[in-house]
Tab-separated table of C-alpha atoms in Angstrom:
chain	number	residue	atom	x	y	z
A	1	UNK	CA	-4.464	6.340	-31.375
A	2	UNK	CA	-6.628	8.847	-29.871
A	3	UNK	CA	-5.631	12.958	-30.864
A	4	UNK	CA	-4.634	15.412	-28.360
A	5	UNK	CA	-7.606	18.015	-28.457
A	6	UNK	CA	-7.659	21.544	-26.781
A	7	UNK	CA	-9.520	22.607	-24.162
A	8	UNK	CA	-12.637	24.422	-25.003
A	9	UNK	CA	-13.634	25.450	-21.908
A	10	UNK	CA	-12.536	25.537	-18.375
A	11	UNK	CA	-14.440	22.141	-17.564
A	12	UNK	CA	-12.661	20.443	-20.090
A	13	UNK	CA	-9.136	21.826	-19.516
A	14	UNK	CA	-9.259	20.654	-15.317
A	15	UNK	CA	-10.595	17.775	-17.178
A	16	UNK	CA	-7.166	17.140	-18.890
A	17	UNK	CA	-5.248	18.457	-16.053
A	18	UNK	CA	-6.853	15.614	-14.041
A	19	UNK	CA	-5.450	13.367	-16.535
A	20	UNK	CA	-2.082	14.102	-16.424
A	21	UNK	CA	0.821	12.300	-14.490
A	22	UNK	CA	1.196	13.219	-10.890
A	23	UNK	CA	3.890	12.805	-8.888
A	24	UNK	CA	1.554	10.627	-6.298
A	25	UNK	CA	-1.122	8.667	-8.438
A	26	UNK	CA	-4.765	9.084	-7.465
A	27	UNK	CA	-6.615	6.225	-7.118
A	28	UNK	CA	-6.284	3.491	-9.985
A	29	UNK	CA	-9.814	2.656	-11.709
A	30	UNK	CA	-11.026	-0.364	-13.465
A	31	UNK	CA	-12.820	-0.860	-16.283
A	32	UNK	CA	-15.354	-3.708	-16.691
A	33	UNK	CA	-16.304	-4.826	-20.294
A	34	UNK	CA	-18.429	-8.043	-21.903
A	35	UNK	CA	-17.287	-9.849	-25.192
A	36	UNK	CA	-19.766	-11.494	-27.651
A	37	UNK	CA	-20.539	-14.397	-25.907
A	38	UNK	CA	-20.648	-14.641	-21.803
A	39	UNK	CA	-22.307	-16.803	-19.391
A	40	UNK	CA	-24.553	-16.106	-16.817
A	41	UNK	CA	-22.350	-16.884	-14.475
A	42	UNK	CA	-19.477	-14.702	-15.730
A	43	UNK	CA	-21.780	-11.962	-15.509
A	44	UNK	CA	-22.684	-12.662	-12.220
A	45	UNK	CA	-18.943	-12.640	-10.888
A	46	UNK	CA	-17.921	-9.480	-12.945
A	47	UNK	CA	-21.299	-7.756	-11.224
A	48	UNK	CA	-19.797	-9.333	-7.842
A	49	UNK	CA	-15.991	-7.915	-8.040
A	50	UNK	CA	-17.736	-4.547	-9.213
A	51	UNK	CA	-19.712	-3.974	-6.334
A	52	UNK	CA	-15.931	-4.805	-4.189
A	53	UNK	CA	-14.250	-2.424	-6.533
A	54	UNK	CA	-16.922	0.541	-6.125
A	55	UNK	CA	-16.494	3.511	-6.713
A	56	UNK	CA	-13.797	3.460	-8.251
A	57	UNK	CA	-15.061	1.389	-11.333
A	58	UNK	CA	-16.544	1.665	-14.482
A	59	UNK	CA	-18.658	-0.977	-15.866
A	60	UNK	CA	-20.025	-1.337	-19.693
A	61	UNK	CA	-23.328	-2.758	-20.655
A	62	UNK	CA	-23.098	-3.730	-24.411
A	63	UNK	CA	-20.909	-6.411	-25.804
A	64	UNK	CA	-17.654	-6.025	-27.113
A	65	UNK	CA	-16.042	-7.976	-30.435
A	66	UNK	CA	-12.565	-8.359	-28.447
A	67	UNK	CA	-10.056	-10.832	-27.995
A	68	UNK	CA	-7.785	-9.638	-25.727
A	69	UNK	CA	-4.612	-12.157	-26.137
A	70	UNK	CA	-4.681	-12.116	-30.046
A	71	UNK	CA	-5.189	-8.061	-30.197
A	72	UNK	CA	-5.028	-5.893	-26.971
A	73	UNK	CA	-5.763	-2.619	-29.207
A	74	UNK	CA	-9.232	-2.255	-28.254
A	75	UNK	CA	-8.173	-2.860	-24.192
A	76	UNK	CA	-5.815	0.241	-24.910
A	77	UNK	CA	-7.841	1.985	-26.747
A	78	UNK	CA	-10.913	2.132	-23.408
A	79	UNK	CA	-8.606	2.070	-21.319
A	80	UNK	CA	-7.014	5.600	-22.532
A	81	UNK	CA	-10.621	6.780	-22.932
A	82	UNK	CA	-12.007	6.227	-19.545
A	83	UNK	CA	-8.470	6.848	-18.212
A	84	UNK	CA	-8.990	3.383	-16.310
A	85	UNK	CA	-5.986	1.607	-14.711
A	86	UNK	CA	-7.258	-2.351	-14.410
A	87	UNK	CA	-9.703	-3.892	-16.993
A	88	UNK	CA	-11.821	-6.732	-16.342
A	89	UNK	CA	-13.230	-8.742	-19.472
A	90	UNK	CA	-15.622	-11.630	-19.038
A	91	UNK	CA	-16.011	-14.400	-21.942
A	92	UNK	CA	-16.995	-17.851	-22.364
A	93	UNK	CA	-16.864	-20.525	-25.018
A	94	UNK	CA	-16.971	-23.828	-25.429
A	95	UNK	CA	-12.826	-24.275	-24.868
A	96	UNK	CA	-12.482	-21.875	-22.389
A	97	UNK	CA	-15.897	-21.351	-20.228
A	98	UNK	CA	-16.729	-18.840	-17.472
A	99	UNK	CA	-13.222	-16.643	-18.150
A	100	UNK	CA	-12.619	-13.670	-16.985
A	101	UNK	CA	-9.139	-11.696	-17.915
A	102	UNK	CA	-7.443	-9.297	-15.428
A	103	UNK	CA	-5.510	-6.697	-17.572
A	104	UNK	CA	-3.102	-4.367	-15.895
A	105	UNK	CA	-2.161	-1.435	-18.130
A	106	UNK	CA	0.893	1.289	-17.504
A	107	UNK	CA	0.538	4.559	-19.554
A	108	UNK	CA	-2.447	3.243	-21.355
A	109	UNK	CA	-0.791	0.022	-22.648
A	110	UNK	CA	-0.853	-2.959	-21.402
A	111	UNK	CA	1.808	-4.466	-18.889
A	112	UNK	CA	0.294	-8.228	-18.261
A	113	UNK	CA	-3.041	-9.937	-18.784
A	114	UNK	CA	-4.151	-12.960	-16.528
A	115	UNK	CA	-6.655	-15.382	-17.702
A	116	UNK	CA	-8.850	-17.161	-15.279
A	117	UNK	CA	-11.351	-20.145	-15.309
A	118	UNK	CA	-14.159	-19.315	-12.825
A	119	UNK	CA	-15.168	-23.530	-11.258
A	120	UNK	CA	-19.301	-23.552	-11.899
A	121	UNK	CA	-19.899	-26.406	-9.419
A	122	UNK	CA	-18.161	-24.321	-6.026
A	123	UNK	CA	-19.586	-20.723	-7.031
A	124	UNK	CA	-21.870	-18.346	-4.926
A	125	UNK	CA	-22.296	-15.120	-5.472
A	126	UNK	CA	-22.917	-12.149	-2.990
A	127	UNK	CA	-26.199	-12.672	-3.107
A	128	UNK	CA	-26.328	-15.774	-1.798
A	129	UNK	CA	-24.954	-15.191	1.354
A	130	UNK	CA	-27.278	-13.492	4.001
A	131	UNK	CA	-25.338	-11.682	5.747
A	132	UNK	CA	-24.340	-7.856	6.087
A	133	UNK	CA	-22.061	-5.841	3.452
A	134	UNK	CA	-19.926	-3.512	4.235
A	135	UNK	CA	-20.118	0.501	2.890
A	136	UNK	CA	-18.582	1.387	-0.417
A	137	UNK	CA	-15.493	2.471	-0.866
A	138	UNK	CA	-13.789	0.338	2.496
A	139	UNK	CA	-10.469	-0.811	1.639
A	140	UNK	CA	-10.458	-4.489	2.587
A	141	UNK	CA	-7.711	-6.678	4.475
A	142	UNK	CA	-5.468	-9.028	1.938
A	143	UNK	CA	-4.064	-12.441	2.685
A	144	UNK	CA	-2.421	-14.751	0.787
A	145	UNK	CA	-2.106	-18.429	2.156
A	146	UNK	CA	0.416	-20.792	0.328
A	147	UNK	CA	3.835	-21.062	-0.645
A	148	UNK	CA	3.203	-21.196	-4.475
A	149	UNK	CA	2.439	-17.369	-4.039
A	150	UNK	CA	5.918	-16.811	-3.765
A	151	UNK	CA	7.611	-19.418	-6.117
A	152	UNK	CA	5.610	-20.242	-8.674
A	153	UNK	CA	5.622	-17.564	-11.532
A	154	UNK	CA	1.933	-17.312	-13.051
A	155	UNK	CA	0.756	-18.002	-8.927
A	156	UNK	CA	3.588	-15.245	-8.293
A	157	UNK	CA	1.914	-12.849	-10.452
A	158	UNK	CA	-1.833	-13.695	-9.543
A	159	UNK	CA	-0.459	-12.707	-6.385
A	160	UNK	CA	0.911	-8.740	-7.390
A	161	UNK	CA	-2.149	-8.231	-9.787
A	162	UNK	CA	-4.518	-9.024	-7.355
A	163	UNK	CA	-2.506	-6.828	-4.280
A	164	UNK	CA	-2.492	-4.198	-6.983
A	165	UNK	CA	-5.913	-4.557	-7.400
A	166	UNK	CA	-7.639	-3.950	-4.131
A	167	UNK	CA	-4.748	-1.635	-2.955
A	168	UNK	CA	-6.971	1.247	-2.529
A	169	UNK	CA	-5.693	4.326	-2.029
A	170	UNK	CA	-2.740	5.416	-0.570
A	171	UNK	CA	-2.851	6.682	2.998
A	172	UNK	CA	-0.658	6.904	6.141
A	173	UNK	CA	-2.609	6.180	8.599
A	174	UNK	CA	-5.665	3.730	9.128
A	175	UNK	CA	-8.692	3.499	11.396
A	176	UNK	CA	-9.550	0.364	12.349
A	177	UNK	CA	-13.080	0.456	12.676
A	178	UNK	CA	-13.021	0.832	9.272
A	179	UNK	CA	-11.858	-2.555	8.175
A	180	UNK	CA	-14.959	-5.125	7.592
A	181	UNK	CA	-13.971	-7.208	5.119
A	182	UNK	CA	-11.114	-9.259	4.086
A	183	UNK	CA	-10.075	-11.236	0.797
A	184	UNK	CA	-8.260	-14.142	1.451
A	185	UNK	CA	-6.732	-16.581	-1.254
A	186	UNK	CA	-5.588	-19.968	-0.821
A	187	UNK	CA	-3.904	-23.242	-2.461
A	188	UNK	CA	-2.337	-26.061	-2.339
A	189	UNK	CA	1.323	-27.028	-3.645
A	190	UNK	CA	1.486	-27.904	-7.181
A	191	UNK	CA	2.023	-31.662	-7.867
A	192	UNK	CA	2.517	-33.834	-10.942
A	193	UNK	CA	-0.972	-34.727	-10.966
A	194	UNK	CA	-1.780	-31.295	-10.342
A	195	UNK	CA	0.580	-29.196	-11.743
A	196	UNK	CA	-1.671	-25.932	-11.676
A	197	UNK	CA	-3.826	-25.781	-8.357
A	198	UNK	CA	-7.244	-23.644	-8.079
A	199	UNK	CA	-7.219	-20.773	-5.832
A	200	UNK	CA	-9.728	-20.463	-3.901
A	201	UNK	CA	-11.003	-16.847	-3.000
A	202	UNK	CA	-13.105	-16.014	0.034
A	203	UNK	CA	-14.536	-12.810	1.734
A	204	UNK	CA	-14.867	-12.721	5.179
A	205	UNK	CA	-17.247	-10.038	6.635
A	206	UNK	CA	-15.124	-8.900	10.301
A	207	UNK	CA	-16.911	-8.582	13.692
A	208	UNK	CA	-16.199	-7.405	16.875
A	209	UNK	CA	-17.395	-8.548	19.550
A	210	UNK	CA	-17.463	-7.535	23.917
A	211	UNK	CA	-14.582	-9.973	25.098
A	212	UNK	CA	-14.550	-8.704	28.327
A	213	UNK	CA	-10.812	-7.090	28.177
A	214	UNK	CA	-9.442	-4.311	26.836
A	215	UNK	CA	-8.887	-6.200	23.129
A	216	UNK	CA	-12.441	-6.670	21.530
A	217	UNK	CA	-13.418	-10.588	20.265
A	218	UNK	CA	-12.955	-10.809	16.095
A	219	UNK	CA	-14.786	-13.128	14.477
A	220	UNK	CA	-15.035	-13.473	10.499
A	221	UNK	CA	-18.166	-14.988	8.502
A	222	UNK	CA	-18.613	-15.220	4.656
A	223	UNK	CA	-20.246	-12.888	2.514
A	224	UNK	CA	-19.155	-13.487	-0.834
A	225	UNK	CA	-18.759	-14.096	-3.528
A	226	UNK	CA	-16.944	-17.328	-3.250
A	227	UNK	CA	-14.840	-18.051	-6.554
A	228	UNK	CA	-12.491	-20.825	-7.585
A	229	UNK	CA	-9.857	-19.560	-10.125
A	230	UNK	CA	-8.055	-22.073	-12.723
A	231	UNK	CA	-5.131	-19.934	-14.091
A	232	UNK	CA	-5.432	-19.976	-18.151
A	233	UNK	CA	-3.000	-18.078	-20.096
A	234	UNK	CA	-0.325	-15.511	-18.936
A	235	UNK	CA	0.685	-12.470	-20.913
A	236	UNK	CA	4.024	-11.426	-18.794
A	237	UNK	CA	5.416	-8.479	-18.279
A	238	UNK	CA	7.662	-6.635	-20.332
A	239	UNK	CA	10.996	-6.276	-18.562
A	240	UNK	CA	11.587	-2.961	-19.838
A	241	UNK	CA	7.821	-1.155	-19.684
A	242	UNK	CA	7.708	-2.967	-16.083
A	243	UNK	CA	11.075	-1.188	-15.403
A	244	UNK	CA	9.744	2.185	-16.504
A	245	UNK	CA	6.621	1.622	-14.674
A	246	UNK	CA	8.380	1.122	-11.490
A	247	UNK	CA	10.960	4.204	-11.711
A	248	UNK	CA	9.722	6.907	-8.615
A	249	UNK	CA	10.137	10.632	-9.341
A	250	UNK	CA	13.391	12.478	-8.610
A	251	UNK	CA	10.846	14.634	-6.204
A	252	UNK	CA	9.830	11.735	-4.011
A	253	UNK	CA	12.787	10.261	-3.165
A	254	UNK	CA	14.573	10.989	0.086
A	255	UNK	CA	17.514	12.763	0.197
A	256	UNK	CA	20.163	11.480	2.061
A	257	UNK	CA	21.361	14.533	4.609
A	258	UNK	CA	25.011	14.635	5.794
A	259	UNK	CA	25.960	12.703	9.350
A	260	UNK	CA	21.822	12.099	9.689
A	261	UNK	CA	21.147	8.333	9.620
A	262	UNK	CA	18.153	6.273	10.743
A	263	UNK	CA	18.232	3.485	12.506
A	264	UNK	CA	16.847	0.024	12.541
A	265	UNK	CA	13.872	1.563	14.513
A	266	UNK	CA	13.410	4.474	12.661
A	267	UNK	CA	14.895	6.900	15.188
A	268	UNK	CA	17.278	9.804	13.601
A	269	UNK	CA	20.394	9.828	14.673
A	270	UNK	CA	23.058	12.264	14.319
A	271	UNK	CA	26.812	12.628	14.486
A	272	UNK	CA	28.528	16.499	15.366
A	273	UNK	CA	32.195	16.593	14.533
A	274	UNK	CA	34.186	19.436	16.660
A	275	UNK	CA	37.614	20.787	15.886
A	276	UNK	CA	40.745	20.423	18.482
A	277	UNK	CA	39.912	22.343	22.016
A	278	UNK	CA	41.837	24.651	23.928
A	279	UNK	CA	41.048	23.895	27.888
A	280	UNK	CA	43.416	26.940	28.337
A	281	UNK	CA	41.231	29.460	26.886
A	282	UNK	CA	37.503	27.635	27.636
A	283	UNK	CA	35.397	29.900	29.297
A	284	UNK	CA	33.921	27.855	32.459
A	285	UNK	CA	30.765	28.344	34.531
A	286	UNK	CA	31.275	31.301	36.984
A	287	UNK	CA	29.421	30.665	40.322
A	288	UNK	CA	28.609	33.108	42.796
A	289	UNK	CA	29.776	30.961	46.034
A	290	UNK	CA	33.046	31.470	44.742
A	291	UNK	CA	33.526	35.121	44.084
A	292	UNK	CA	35.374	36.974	46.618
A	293	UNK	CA	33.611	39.198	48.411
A	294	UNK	CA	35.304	42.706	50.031
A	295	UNK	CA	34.937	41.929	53.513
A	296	UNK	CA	36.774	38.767	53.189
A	297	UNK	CA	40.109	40.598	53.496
A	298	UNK	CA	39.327	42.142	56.801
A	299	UNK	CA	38.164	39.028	57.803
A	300	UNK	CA	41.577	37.748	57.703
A	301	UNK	CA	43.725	39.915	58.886
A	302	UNK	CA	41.200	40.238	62.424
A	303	UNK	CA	41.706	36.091	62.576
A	304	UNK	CA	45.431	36.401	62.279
A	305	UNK	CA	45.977	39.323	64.829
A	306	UNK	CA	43.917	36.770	67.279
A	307	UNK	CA	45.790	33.974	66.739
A	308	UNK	CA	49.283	35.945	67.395
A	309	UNK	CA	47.760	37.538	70.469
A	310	UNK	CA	46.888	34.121	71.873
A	311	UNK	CA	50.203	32.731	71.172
A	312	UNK	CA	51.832	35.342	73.212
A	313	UNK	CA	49.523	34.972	76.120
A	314	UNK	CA	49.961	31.312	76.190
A	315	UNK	CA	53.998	31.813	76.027
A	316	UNK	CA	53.670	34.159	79.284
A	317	UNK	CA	51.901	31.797	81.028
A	318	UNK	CA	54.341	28.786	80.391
A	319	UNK	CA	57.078	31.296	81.417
C-alpha cells in the first residue's frame, strides 16, 4: 500500500490533483515492464506495441522478479505509482515461451489479465517492413474479423482488452486525414482439432490515392509488426469491480426533459399540450381591406337615390 503524502509545494499538489478521478478520464497509459527471464523476441514485440502506444506509455528497462498470475501485488503496486491504466509484461520460459500478459487495472487493481503466446516462426517486427510510419500519437482504425470475437469468452475478451487498448482518447469529432494506420485481427472458428485458434494481428499503413472522382483511391500495405497470438491463461473479471468500473457519474448522464424525446434519427421532438379554447373570445387577425372607411356611408346613400330616380323615370316612360 502506498501512503497518502501532502503536497509540499505547488508542483506536487497539481501533481495530485492530476491524479484524482475526473468525471471524463484523460487518456489511459500503459506501463511496459520485463521479468527475469525474456527472449529476444519478446523484447522486440513489447519495443514494437510501444512505439503504437506512444506517448502515452511508459516503458521500464531493468528486470522485474514478478509473476503476475500467482501474485498481481507488484502489477498494483507500478501501476498506482506511475498512475498507468494497461500494463504490458513480457516473459519466457521453457513451458510458456515468448509471453507477453495484457493487464487491465480499475482503481489501481487489477480487473483481468490475458496471457498470450507470441508464434516465433510467422513474426516480423516494424523494422522489417520498409515502408513509411505514421506520426506519434495517431489513433489507428480497429477491426475485428471472425465470429469467435463475439461468442467465444477468452476470444470475447481479447476482443474488449484490445478495443480498450488502442481507444485513444476521447473526441467528438475526427479528421480523416489523420487516420494512417489500422490494426486488424483475424481467426478462424474453433474446431475439435483446434479448439483455441491463433489470431493473427496485422497493421496496415492507409494511402490515398488520385482516383479521378470526387472519393480518393485507399489502398492499405503492411508495416508491422506482424504477430500471431496463442491465448494462454485468462484471469476474468470480477463481476462486481467490473460493475463498479462501468457505473457513469450522476453528472454525465442525460436528463430526461418533460414532452422532449429524440427520435430514431436523433432529431428532438416536442409535444405542447393547450387547455380548452374559446373561439368566442379569440382575438383574430384585423386587416385593413376590411375596415370601414367614413366615406363609405355617403357612398351608399348617393347609389340608392340613383337607383330610385331611375326607377321612376323608367315607370314614366312605360306609362
Amino acid at each position: 500500500m502506498i501512503r497518502t503524502a501532502k503536497p509540499r509545494n505547488a508542483r506536487s499538489k497539481r501533481a495530485l490533483e492530476a491524479r484524482e478521478p475526473k468525471l471524463v478520464e484523460s487518456q489511459k497509459y500503459t506501463l511496459f515492464l520485463s521479468g527475469t527471464s525474456t527472449s529476444d523476441l519478446t523484447r522486440s514485440a513489447m519495443t514494437d506495441i510501444h512505439s503504437l502506444k506512444k506517448p502515452h506509455a511508459v516503458k521500464f528497462t531493468k528486470k522485474n522478479s514478478i509473476h503476475p498470475f500467482e501474485d498481481a501485488t507488484p502489477l498494483e503496486f507500478f501501476s498506482s505509482k506511475n498512475d498507468t491504466s494497461f500494463l504490458v509484461f513480457a516473459s519466457h520460459s521453457k513451458k510458456r515461451p515468448h509471453n507477453l500478459t495484457f493487464a487491465r487495472t480499475f482503481d489501481h487493481r487489477i480487473l483481468d489479465m490475458l496471457e498470450l503466446g507470441i508464434d516465433a516462426r510467422t513474426f516480423r517486427p516494424l523494422t522489417f517492413f520498409k515502408t513509411p510510419k505514421p506520426g506519434i500519437g495517431m489513433k489507428p482504425l480497429l477491426s475485428f474479423s471472425g465470429a469467435i470475437f463475439d461468442s467465444v469468452p477468452n476470444y470475447r475478451l481479447f476482443k474488449n482488452m484490445f478495443l480498450d487498448f488502442f481507444r485513444g482518447e476521447t473526441v467528438n469529432s475526427i479528421n480523416v486525414e489523420g487516420l494512417r494506420y489500422m490494426i486488424h485481427f483475424s481467426a478462424s472458428e474453433s474446431t475439435e482439432q483446434n479448439p483455441t485458434p491463433a489470431i493473427h494481428m496485422r497493421v496496415h499503413l492507409i494511402k490515398t490515392l488520385k482516383s479521378g472522382q470526387k472519393l480518393p483511391r485507399v489502398e492499405v500495405e503492411e508495416m508491422g509488426p506482424r504477430m500471431d497470438f496463442k491465448v494462454g491463461r485468462v484471469q476474468e473479471t470480477d463481476e462486481a469491480m467490473m460493475k463498479e468500473a462501468l457505473k457513469k457519474p450522476r453528472a454525465l448522464e442525460a436528463r430526461s426533459k418533460k414532452n422532449i424525446e429524440t427520435d430514431i434519427i436523433g432529431d428532438k421532438i416536442g409535444r405542447i399540450h393547450t387547455g380548452k379554447q374559446d373561439f368566442s373570445k379569440m382575438q383574430s387577425r384585423k386587416m385593413k381591406g376590411l375596415k370601414r372607411r367614413p366615406t363609405d356611408g355617403a357612398d351608399e346613400e348617393a347609389t340608392l337615390v340613383d337607383e330610385d330616380e331611375h326607377d321612376g323615370a323608367k315607370k314614366a316612360r312605360l306609362a
